[in-house]
């Protein structure tokens, strides 16, 4: 049972790392963007609380490209 | 020389808007999501409970081949979607904003312009795809069983062709329409229509591009690369070349008219 738990952690750890990296990069991008589609503070909430989908959504539709 | 300049500009742009960070991460997620949830499903059912006492629920045995094919199935949906979304504005966006005119006013050939952008997106998407599949391969090996290196390399190569086709289709529509959203919608529409055609005529059109995945699945189970897989690959490569040449002509025509 102990071994099983260790394996589970090894499997889940990458997910947590990916989620963290996505969130951090999303926040950097959020800081650097002047204009967003919709209110800027709303995107902050989406990035922080939107788990993995939040930052991805922000990268795809959040920023206004000029 | 010019080709490399535009290519380098494309690369630095994708760095600056973080595409080189989030696209590989998203491809990893897409590739590993399904095999891992499948692995955990019995445990999830256990911990959620709700099963009547004494109920026995046999989980079907998942073979390594089934597991890695799950990654391909997910990539065929979400991977294709992400690919289209990141390449739908490559040329159309620049034409809309006027950057394309600024570039083309210089002695830059149309083909240089189109092919360098095509290659830039190819590098980004294929790198992300390879990273994603490597992670998925690693998980399948520790959770479900072994897939040999040579099998994995053939899978990587053949399925990569499908993504090349998706990028080329999107680039082609980029030269036809000026609005990125329209480019994206029409590209996705084309791919959906192709997959419907494939489902209807799959027994007759064994070389149709969308049948690639099923041929790859066959290859993994039998261990041999079938003639149909080669045939499908050749069809895809021809389609890619035809689409690239046509985008050159439509783009030239549009720019002359505009």
XYZ file of C-alpha atoms in Angstrom, chain B:
258
model
C 18.811 35.181 -45.842
C 15.428 36.929 -45.812
C 13.805 33.649 -45.083
C 15.837 33.326 -41.914
C 15.053 36.881 -40.880
C 11.307 36.355 -41.072
C 11.631 32.951 -39.451
C 13.649 34.469 -36.600
C 11.086 37.232 -36.185
C 8.360 34.614 -35.946
C 10.335 32.724 -33.295
C 11.006 35.787 -31.171
C 7.358 36.769 -31.385
C 6.285 33.350 -30.123
C 8.786 33.690 -27.286
C 7.506 37.082 -26.303
C 3.887 36.061 -26.110
C 4.863 32.908 -24.193
C 3.702 30.442 -26.836
C 6.937 28.522 -26.384
C 5.990 27.989 -22.733
C 2.303 27.275 -22.727
C 1.885 25.310 -25.956
C 4.309 22.513 -24.886
C 2.681 22.404 -21.437
C -0.780 22.141 -22.951
C 0.353 19.359 -25.282
C 1.768 17.445 -22.304
C -1.551 17.800 -20.486
C -3.556 16.711 -23.525
C -1.306 13.698 -24.115
C -1.218 12.344 -20.545
C -4.715 13.200 -19.316
C -6.541 10.167 -20.704
C -4.019 7.385 -19.945
C -3.639 8.643 -16.373
C -7.365 8.996 -15.642
C -7.893 5.523 -17.063
C -5.218 4.175 -14.747
C -6.789 5.829 -11.729
C -10.416 5.082 -12.593
C -10.730 1.937 -10.409
C -9.269 3.835 -7.436
C -11.484 6.833 -8.045
C -14.540 4.565 -8.142
C -13.361 2.925 -4.913
C -12.904 6.153 -3.032
C -16.110 7.752 -4.293
C -18.003 4.652 -3.265
C -21.690 4.299 -3.985
C -21.217 0.740 -5.141
C -23.590 -1.701 -3.428
C -21.952 -4.241 -1.141
C -20.602 -7.196 -2.980
C -20.905 -5.606 -6.385
C -18.024 -6.707 -8.546
C -17.040 -4.379 -11.319
C -14.515 -5.832 -13.693
C -12.377 -3.189 -15.332
C -11.439 -4.111 -18.863
C -7.715 -4.689 -19.139
C -6.049 -1.759 -20.899
C -3.098 -2.715 -23.063
C -0.114 -0.372 -23.550
C -1.155 0.106 -27.174
C -4.685 1.129 -26.123
C -3.216 3.541 -23.599
C -0.906 5.339 -26.003
C -3.657 5.434 -28.631
C -5.743 7.357 -26.060
C -3.135 10.110 -26.275
C -3.516 10.213 -30.047
C -7.314 10.369 -29.765
C -7.087 13.339 -27.400
C -4.481 15.022 -29.607
C -6.771 14.565 -32.603
C -9.367 16.648 -30.799
C -7.766 19.122 -28.430
C -4.285 19.074 -29.958
C -5.750 19.943 -33.355
C -7.895 22.650 -31.759
C -4.881 24.276 -30.068
C -2.850 23.989 -33.274
C -5.547 25.770 -35.271
C -6.026 28.460 -32.624
C -2.327 29.369 -32.481
C -1.870 29.419 -36.248
C -5.125 31.061 -37.331
C -3.774 34.603 -37.064
C -0.269 33.998 -38.426
C -0.823 35.687 -41.769
C -4.427 36.912 -41.597
C -3.736 38.869 -38.405
C -0.754 40.580 -39.991
C -2.766 41.450 -43.061
C -5.551 42.856 -40.936
C -3.179 45.009 -38.907
C -1.122 46.049 -41.918
C 2.139 44.413 -40.823
C 2.032 42.162 -43.881
C 2.120 45.199 -46.160
C 5.083 46.575 -44.244
C 6.964 43.327 -44.751
C 5.973 42.761 -48.367
C 6.815 46.313 -49.424
C 10.420 45.211 -48.964
C 11.895 42.831 -51.503
C 10.473 39.767 -49.768
C 8.989 37.079 -51.974
C 5.485 35.830 -51.252
C 6.758 32.321 -50.968
C 9.469 33.369 -48.510
C 6.825 35.045 -46.405
C 4.367 32.138 -46.400
C 6.874 29.316 -46.054
C 8.831 30.922 -43.226
C 5.623 31.431 -41.261
C 4.567 27.885 -42.021
C 7.927 26.562 -40.835
C 7.781 28.661 -37.673
C 4.452 27.205 -36.621
C 5.594 23.746 -37.646
C 8.586 23.965 -35.326
C 6.489 25.164 -32.389
C 3.701 22.612 -32.771
C 5.918 19.626 -33.585
C 8.274 20.362 -30.685
C 5.319 20.587 -28.306
C 3.835 17.410 -29.762
C 7.090 15.475 -29.381
C 7.523 16.622 -25.775
C 3.899 15.723 -24.985
C 4.174 12.273 -26.524
C 7.493 11.576 -24.771
C 5.857 12.259 -21.413
C 2.873 10.112 -22.377
C 5.209 7.305 -23.498
C 6.980 7.457 -20.152
C 3.707 7.126 -18.253
C 2.374 4.348 -20.450
C 5.587 2.433 -19.852
C 5.402 2.673 -16.068
C 1.624 2.333 -15.699
C 0.492 -0.029 -18.453
C 3.468 -1.819 -19.946
C 6.150 -1.490 -22.530
C 5.947 0.141 -25.933
C 9.237 -0.379 -27.732
C 11.361 2.564 -28.777
C 11.130 1.738 -32.476
C 7.319 1.441 -32.302
C 7.166 4.753 -30.517
C 9.399 6.449 -33.067
C 7.237 5.271 -35.965
C 4.122 6.461 -34.144
C 5.761 9.823 -33.514
C 6.753 10.194 -37.155
C 3.483 9.122 -38.750
C 1.145 11.012 -36.454
C 3.342 14.102 -36.838
C 2.323 14.142 -40.504
C -1.288 14.696 -39.460
C -0.324 17.795 -37.456
C 1.702 19.071 -40.421
C -1.447 18.754 -42.534
C -3.523 20.622 -39.932
C -1.025 23.514 -39.885
C -0.909 23.622 -43.680
C -4.719 23.714 -43.932
C -4.788 26.632 -41.468
C -2.027 28.493 -43.341
C -3.937 27.968 -46.599
C -7.087 29.552 -45.150
C -4.900 32.319 -43.740
C -4.177 33.403 -47.282
C -7.881 33.280 -48.192
C -9.478 35.184 -45.306
C -8.420 38.279 -43.455
C -10.133 37.631 -40.121
C -8.343 35.161 -37.794
C -11.643 33.974 -36.288
C -12.981 33.070 -39.728
C -9.733 31.255 -40.562
C -10.036 29.225 -37.360
C -13.702 28.364 -37.866
C -13.253 27.335 -41.506
C -10.168 25.235 -40.685
C -11.963 23.379 -37.897
C -15.004 23.005 -40.168
C -12.848 21.487 -42.912
C -11.283 19.002 -40.493
C -14.706 18.009 -39.127
C -16.099 17.491 -42.633
C -13.026 15.405 -43.480
C -13.546 13.202 -40.442
C -17.243 12.717 -41.290
C -16.304 11.752 -44.860
C -13.753 9.368 -43.416
C -16.350 7.716 -41.188
C -18.772 7.243 -44.073
C -16.313 6.022 -46.693
C -13.613 4.484 -44.493
C -13.923 1.061 -46.145
C -13.457 2.531 -49.614
C -10.990 5.348 -48.963
C -8.336 3.503 -46.984
C -5.762 6.184 -47.812
C -7.863 9.103 -46.603
C -5.777 11.383 -44.289
C -8.104 10.919 -41.299
C -7.628 7.150 -41.323
C -4.013 7.717 -40.253
C -4.693 7.035 -36.547
C -6.372 3.693 -37.173
C -3.483 2.602 -39.399
C -1.062 3.639 -36.650
C -3.054 1.566 -34.145
C -2.790 -1.413 -36.476
C 0.935 -0.862 -36.813
C 1.374 -0.911 -33.015
C -0.568 -4.172 -32.611
C 0.921 -6.043 -35.565
C 4.385 -4.507 -35.333
C 4.500 -3.958 -39.079
C 4.057 -0.820 -41.136
C 1.225 -1.604 -43.517
C 0.964 -0.480 -47.110
C -2.128 1.512 -46.175
C -0.117 3.520 -43.648
C 2.481 4.380 -46.281
C -0.286 5.190 -48.772
C -2.026 7.507 -46.314
C 1.273 9.232 -45.534
C 1.988 9.812 -49.219
C -1.523 11.263 -49.689
C -0.938 13.607 -46.753
C 2.449 14.759 -48.054
C 0.988 15.429 -51.514
C -1.914 17.355 -49.943
C 0.547 19.460 -47.927
C 2.532 20.383 -51.049
C -0.622 21.157 -53.055
C -2.001 23.349 -50.254
C 1.279 25.244 -49.879
C 1.495 25.971 -53.604
C -2.191 26.999 -53.726
C -1.732 29.328 -50.778
C 1.081 31.005 -52.695
C -1.273 31.644 -55.627
C -4.278 32.777 -53.570
C -2.050 35.039 -51.493
C -0.431 36.580 -54.534
C -3.860 37.124 -56.118
C -5.272 38.693 -52.949
C -2.321 40.994 -52.437
C -2.400 42.152 -56.052
C -6.127 42.865 -55.788
C -5.881 44.491 -52.380
